[in-house]
Short mmCIF file of C-alpha atoms in Angstrom, two decimals:
data_model
loop_
_atom_site.label_atom_id
_atom_site.label_comp_id
_atom_site.label_asym_id
_atom_site.label_seq_id
_atom_site.Cartn_x
_atom_site.Cartn_y
_atom_site.Cartn_z
CA UNK D 119 -0.12 0.15 0.02
CA UNK D 120 1.11 3.49 -0.85
CA UNK D 121 3.81 4.34 1.56
CA UNK D 122 5.36 0.84 1.89
CA UNK D 123 7.29 -0.82 -0.90
CA UNK D 124 5.29 -1.17 -4.21
CA UNK D 125 2.87 -3.91 -4.69
CA UNK D 126 2.03 -4.33 -8.25
CA UNK D 127 -0.48 -7.04 -9.97
CA UNK D 128 0.63 -8.25 -13.35
CA UNK D 129 -2.41 -9.98 -15.41
CA UNK D 130 -0.60 -12.42 -17.59
CA UNK D 131 -2.47 -12.93 -20.82
CA UNK D 132 -5.81 -11.65 -21.79
CA UNK D 133 -8.27 -13.05 -24.31
CA UNK D 134 -10.42 -10.53 -25.58
CA UNK D 135 -14.13 -11.19 -25.41
CA UNK D 136 -13.67 -14.08 -23.08
CA UNK D 137 -11.68 -12.73 -20.42
CA UNK D 138 -12.68 -8.97 -20.45
CA UNK D 139 -14.67 -8.99 -17.43
CA UNK D 140 -12.28 -11.31 -15.20
CA UNK D 141 -9.34 -8.99 -16.32
CA UNK D 142 -11.48 -5.85 -15.23
CA UNK D 143 -12.18 -7.65 -11.87
CA UNK D 144 -8.52 -8.53 -11.33
CA UNK D 145 -7.78 -4.71 -11.85
CA UNK D 146 -10.57 -3.56 -9.42
CA UNK D 147 -9.55 -6.33 -6.69
CA UNK D 148 -6.06 -5.18 -6.83
CA UNK D 149 -7.17 -1.54 -6.16
CA UNK D 150 -9.54 -2.30 -3.33
CA UNK D 151 -7.31 -4.41 -1.68
CA UNK D 152 -4.14 -2.55 -1.37
CA UNK D 153 -2.22 -2.98 -4.43
CA UNK D 154 -0.81 0.14 -5.77
CA UNK D 155 -0.78 -0.55 -9.64
CA UNK D 156 -1.96 -3.10 -11.83
CA UNK D 157 -0.35 -4.17 -15.23
CA UNK D 158 -2.36 -5.41 -18.07
CA UNK D 159 -1.63 -7.02 -21.49
CA UNK D 160 -1.64 -4.54 -24.13
CA UNK D 161 -5.03 -6.03 -25.60
CA UNK D 162 -7.07 -5.14 -22.49
CA UNK D 163 -7.54 -1.81 -23.37
CA UNK D 164 -11.31 -1.99 -22.30
CA UNK D 165 -10.37 -2.91 -18.95
CA UNK D 166 -8.02 -0.40 -18.47
CA UNK D 167 -10.55 2.35 -19.15
CA UNK D 168 -13.00 0.63 -16.78
CA UNK D 169 -10.08 0.57 -14.10
CA UNK D 170 -9.13 4.22 -14.49
CA UNK D 171 -12.81 5.42 -14.34
CA UNK D 172 -13.39 3.56 -11.14
CA UNK D 173 -10.39 5.22 -9.63
CA UNK D 174 -11.26 8.51 -11.00
CA UNK D 175 -14.86 7.98 -9.61
CA UNK D 176 -14.28 6.45 -6.27
CA UNK D 177 -10.59 7.70 -5.50
CA UNK D 178 -7.08 6.46 -5.57
CA UNK D 179 -3.99 6.52 -5.69
CA UNK D 180 -3.95 3.55 -7.92
CA UNK D 181 -2.06 3.08 -11.33
CA UNK D 182 -3.07 0.94 -14.18
CA UNK D 183 -1.30 0.57 -17.32
CA UNK D 184 -0.64 -1.92 -20.50
CA UNK D 185 2.20 -3.61 -21.22
CA UNK D 186 3.32 -5.54 -24.32
CA UNK D 187 5.90 -7.83 -22.95
CA UNK D 188 4.54 -9.48 -19.65
CA UNK D 189 7.32 -12.21 -19.81
CA UNK D 190 10.07 -9.56 -19.79
CA UNK D 191 8.40 -7.33 -17.26
CA UNK D 192 8.55 -10.42 -14.75
CA UNK D 193 11.98 -11.43 -15.78
CA UNK D 194 13.50 -7.80 -15.45
CA UNK D 195 11.15 -7.05 -12.32
CA UNK D 196 13.59 -5.20 -9.71
CA UNK D 197 11.93 -7.02 -6.70
CA UNK D 198 10.44 -10.07 -5.45
CA UNK D 199 7.74 -12.07 -7.81
CA UNK D 200 4.73 -13.91 -6.35
CA UNK D 201 2.84 -16.05 -8.93
CA UNK D 202 -0.52 -17.08 -7.88
CA UNK D 203 -1.40 -20.69 -9.23
CA UNK D 204 -3.33 -23.64 -7.78
CA UNK D 205 -0.25 -25.45 -8.01
CA UNK D 206 1.95 -23.57 -5.69
CA UNK D 207 2.68 -23.76 -2.09
CA UNK D 208 -0.10 -23.27 0.16
CA UNK D 209 -0.69 -19.61 0.98
CA UNK D 210 -0.80 -20.13 4.80
CA UNK D 211 2.50 -21.71 4.79
CA UNK D 212 4.42 -18.97 2.51
CA UNK D 213 2.45 -15.74 3.64
CA UNK D 214 4.77 -14.74 6.48
CA UNK D 215 7.92 -15.53 4.43
CA UNK D 216 6.67 -13.18 1.67
CA UNK D 217 5.80 -10.47 4.03
CA UNK D 218 9.12 -10.72 5.90
CA UNK D 219 11.03 -10.66 2.52
CA UNK D 220 9.09 -7.42 1.35
CA UNK D 221 9.57 -5.80 4.76
CA UNK D 222 13.27 -6.80 5.09
CA UNK D 223 14.57 -5.93 1.55
CA UNK D 224 12.17 -3.14 0.85
CA UNK D 225 11.78 -4.26 -2.56
CA UNK D 226 8.56 -3.85 -4.76
CA UNK D 227 6.63 -7.00 -4.98
CA UNK D 228 5.11 -8.34 -8.23
CA UNK D 229 1.94 -10.53 -7.87
CA UNK D 230 1.32 -12.53 -11.25
CA UNK D 231 -2.14 -13.62 -12.17
CA UNK D 232 -2.61 -15.92 -15.00
CA UNK D 233 -5.27 -15.36 -17.51
CA UNK D 234 -4.67 -18.34 -19.64
CA UNK D 235 -2.19 -21.11 -19.83
CA UNK D 236 0.76 -19.74 -18.00
CA UNK D 237 4.23 -20.79 -19.66
CA UNK D 238 6.73 -22.74 -17.42
CA UNK D 239 9.05 -19.72 -17.45
CA UNK D 240 6.71 -17.64 -15.09
CA UNK D 241 6.80 -20.61 -12.55
CA UNK D 242 10.93 -20.67 -12.88
CA UNK D 243 11.08 -16.63 -12.62
CA UNK D 244 8.66 -16.44 -9.58
CA UNK D 245 10.27 -16.44 -6.26
CA UNK D 246 7.12 -18.07 -4.75
CA UNK D 247 4.40 -19.87 -6.69
CA UNK D 248 1.38 -19.78 -4.16
CA UNK D 249 -1.72 -21.57 -4.30
CA UNK D 250 -4.89 -20.67 -2.49
CA UNK D 251 -6.55 -23.93 -1.43
CA UNK D 252 -4.76 -25.71 -4.50
CA UNK D 253 -8.09 -26.07 -5.93
CA UNK D 254 -9.70 -24.80 -8.90
CA UNK D 255 -11.28 -21.64 -8.47
CA UNK D 256 -11.42 -17.99 -9.75
CA UNK D 257 -7.96 -15.98 -10.11
CA UNK D 258 -9.77 -12.91 -8.80
CA UNK D 259 -10.77 -14.88 -5.52
CA UNK D 260 -7.08 -16.11 -5.44
CA UNK D 261 -5.79 -12.49 -5.83
CA UNK D 262 -8.20 -11.21 -2.99
CA UNK D 263 -7.24 -13.77 -0.41
CA UNK D 264 -3.50 -13.24 -1.19
CA UNK D 265 -3.61 -9.31 -0.81
CA UNK D 266 -5.48 -9.58 2.49
CA UNK D 267 -3.20 -12.13 3.88
CA UNK D 268 -0.05 -10.04 2.68
CA UNK D 269 -1.75 -6.79 4.26
CA UNK D 270 -3.23 -8.62 7.25
CA UNK D 271 -6.47 -6.87 6.87
CA UNK D 272 -4.82 -2.97 6.90
CA UNK D 273 -6.03 -2.59 3.31
CA UNK D 274 -9.70 -2.56 4.79
CA UNK D 275 -8.89 0.77 6.64
CA UNK D 276 -7.28 2.52 3.45
CA UNK D 277 -8.12 6.01 2.97
CA UNK D 278 -9.17 7.07 -0.74
CA UNK D 279 -8.02 10.38 -2.04
CA UNK D 280 -9.61 12.46 -4.70
CA UNK D 281 -12.70 10.40 -4.74
CA UNK D 282 -15.94 12.09 -6.93
CA UNK D 283 -18.16 9.45 -4.91
CA UNK D 284 -18.02 7.61 -1.67
CA UNK D 285 -20.20 4.68 -0.81
CA UNK D 286 -21.95 5.10 2.52
CA UNK D 287 -21.76 2.05 4.48
CA UNK D 288 -24.99 0.80 5.78
CA UNK D 289 -27.30 -2.11 6.77
CA UNK D 290 -29.58 -2.04 3.94
CA UNK D 291 -29.76 0.39 0.99
CA UNK D 292 -27.23 1.86 -1.50
CA UNK D 293 -26.49 5.51 -1.11
CA UNK D 294 -23.73 7.00 -3.04
CA UNK D 295 -22.47 10.65 -2.28
CA UNK D 296 -20.20 13.29 -3.13
CA UNK D 297 -17.27 13.57 -0.34
CA UNK D 298 -18.66 17.15 0.20
CA UNK D 299 -21.98 15.45 1.36
CA UNK D 300 -20.03 13.42 4.01
CA UNK D 301 -18.34 16.46 5.77
CA UNK D 302 -21.97 18.11 6.31
#
């Protein structure tokens, strides 16, 4: 989260038409649960625009960008790399090690979330291949659980800046107001 070493999420692969909603949700989950930015494949422009729109409306800071060489981004990353996969080590067995490495080295962390068959090179380049339950499920769910474990719930108390709209927490109803209305 913003004052710590950077946490970036890389969406590896995107099939237009098939993955649009999932890729968008990877970015929105990264934003909502504490990552500093999301890096999307260069063919995911629609998802990029949606993520930027949500950040403008509901606040940041959060960055979203397109990347035309995801394998090179992983290979050249100046920090540690976590690859989320159902075949990895159990999240509960490595979360402390990942958190400690991030805090001790003050290096940025890249979290790779696959969108199609991930090449074996990604497994090799990663410092940790991490599985959330080691069962088939949504990559968005895996990212959400991993980020919550990484930040130990602190991301849920995050302050959003420059928001145009704010959701008012309430037992029932759906109230969205401008930040000015909250101050009244």
